[in-house]
């Protein structure tokens, strides 16, 4: 069953149950508060809140979505930027019983998806006192009945139904809106548990054995500002069902593939530009990135977005340039993008694409030639460095490589590949030292005024700085790690560092998040950080191979920017690790050295990025 047929079957199944098929909304949200639609429910919020939908109370759709938070993870087995979310909707009509029964039927019936029910596991909300929402017993009962139709005895006790707290089984968007408990459906791939994720595998484990294929949200609550900076949850008069299934993931399961990049559409895209000298089997990650980014770019261009340096255009530019960079490394021809774009266009035209293919190709070609100019300049400079390296140590100095990236946007990743061909190496460690200096010290210094004389602290002069100030920078640096961990706890795992800047007076931290933080959220973040400070937790570091660091769950904000060996700083102990992050240091030895942490300001930095300034006392 192709992905296209899978989408069609899903729509048909729900049509049979009285749903109206509605078209996907644009990738660009109408209210413009966020850059892109990231979930199928976003365009339907007014209707989930009670507004009457012209097409009725039962709807089904496939919605275009784009998530760039995970862009650096694209290349593994399941992450994508653009994807289709297929879902069925009850707007105050049916509820848990029908929703769960239909999900089970569609997934397992031979007439439909025909998945072996033994491979299906589900999770249910265990209740939360602060939300005032009880354990979802009704869903447990519905699942028991559903599995019984396949002659299976499903229960919490035998592990077929697993209970999880709010963090896993509650769905809401930031800010006010409809929300509620969810029940998630997982497919057991049968793979062995990867012990990097702990001793025991479970349905929500990150080891990859269980793949989440469907999320049924029961929107029976409304989240509202409570007037004192927090939120209150009240039952909704109008109870809804919002389900979301990643089309590419279900296609992966139905096509018996181990990665989303092996499903019909992606294998066709990849085959269309594969270079037999640098084949997919050896260079899977690069091919996947190119395929994903080309597909996302086609959708963005067909929505009228063009590459630029701001907002949506910037995201598109980044996607296109990353694809081109990997194409160059794979030695693909200049017009490498034409064949895959044609395949993408043919596959999605009928459902989604409403501009002529020439328009898309022209937009892509224009960006290619713009990028190519800078690229040619970078190449010339790079080969000058190669020549001198060949005459001496056969190593390009980290600082030279860093300068080239800074001035010509010639990415380290590309330099490393070219260096291997030329028989030299690049001092990656030096590169990152330079990078760090640039990020943390020199920028911190550049803003720091000495004793009111307006003198600027330059890189390298740090030693001359007062020891106390250096210690403050170090303390703020450790506080930054605690801050990121607290933000992720309070706002969600999508939070990720986008930039960090520390002076002797304050830290500044930019991170991915679209909504303004409420006073209550800020307070909770401060409290969590201060709590970890008073817990007097040890700060330790360990050198690790980058892949091991990644497996251990260490946060890294730009994987491709690190070398093969990295340092990972952990805060806490075995039982209570509060932060685990790639970093070059320096850090304090114990969190108690930090002092009292306070947020001074929280504001927008750029589209989808928030900025916090904080101090310590
Ligand atoms: N809103 C839920 C999600 O995005 C289900 O559609 O996962």
Coordinates of C-alpha atoms in Angstrom, one line a residue, residues 29 32-38 42 66-71 174 309-315 484 487 491-499 509-517 602-612:
X29 CA -1.7 29.7 9.7
X32 CA -0.1 34.2 11.7
X33 CA 0.9 33.8 15.4
X34 CA 3.1 30.9 14.5
X35 CA 5.2 30.5 11.4
X36 CA 3.7 27.2 10.2
X37 CA 1.0 24.7 11.0
X38 CA 2.6 22.0 13.1
X42 CA -4.5 24.1 14.6
X66 CA 6.0 21.5 9.0
X67 CA 8.1 21.2 12.2
X68 CA 11.6 22.6 12.1
X69 CA 12.4 22.1 15.8
X70 CA 13.8 18.7 14.9
X71 CA 15.6 19.7 11.8
X174 CA 0.7 26.7 24.6
X309 CA 16.6 36.3 5.3
X310 CA 13.5 36.6 7.4
X311 CA 11.0 34.3 9.0
X312 CA 9.4 31.8 6.6
X313 CA 11.7 32.7 3.8
X314 CA 14.7 32.1 6.1
X315 CA 13.5 28.7 7.0
X484 CA 17.4 25.1 29.7
X487 CA 12.4 25.4 30.5
X491 CA 7.2 24.4 28.5
X492 CA 8.0 21.0 26.9
X493 CA 10.7 19.1 25.1
X494 CA 10.5 21.3 22.0
X495 CA 12.5 23.9 23.9
X496 CA 16.0 24.0 22.6
X497 CA 18.9 26.4 22.8
X498 CA 19.2 28.8 19.9
X499 CA 21.9 31.0 21.3
X509 CA 19.5 32.6 26.5
X510 CA 17.6 32.3 23.3
X511 CA 15.4 29.2 22.8
X512 CA 12.8 27.8 20.5
X513 CA 9.3 28.5 21.8
X514 CA 6.5 30.4 20.1
X515 CA 4.5 31.8 22.9
X516 CA 5.2 34.5 25.4
X517 CA 5.8 32.9 28.8
X602 CA 11.4 37.3 28.8
X603 CA 10.8 38.6 25.3
X604 CA 10.6 37.6 21.6
X605 CA 14.0 37.3 19.9
X606 CA 13.0 36.3 16.4
X607 CA 10.2 34.3 14.9
X608 CA 9.6 31.3 17.0
X609 CA 12.5 32.1 19.3
X610 CA 12.2 33.6 22.8
X611 CA 14.9 35.3 24.8
X612 CA 15.5 35.3 28.6

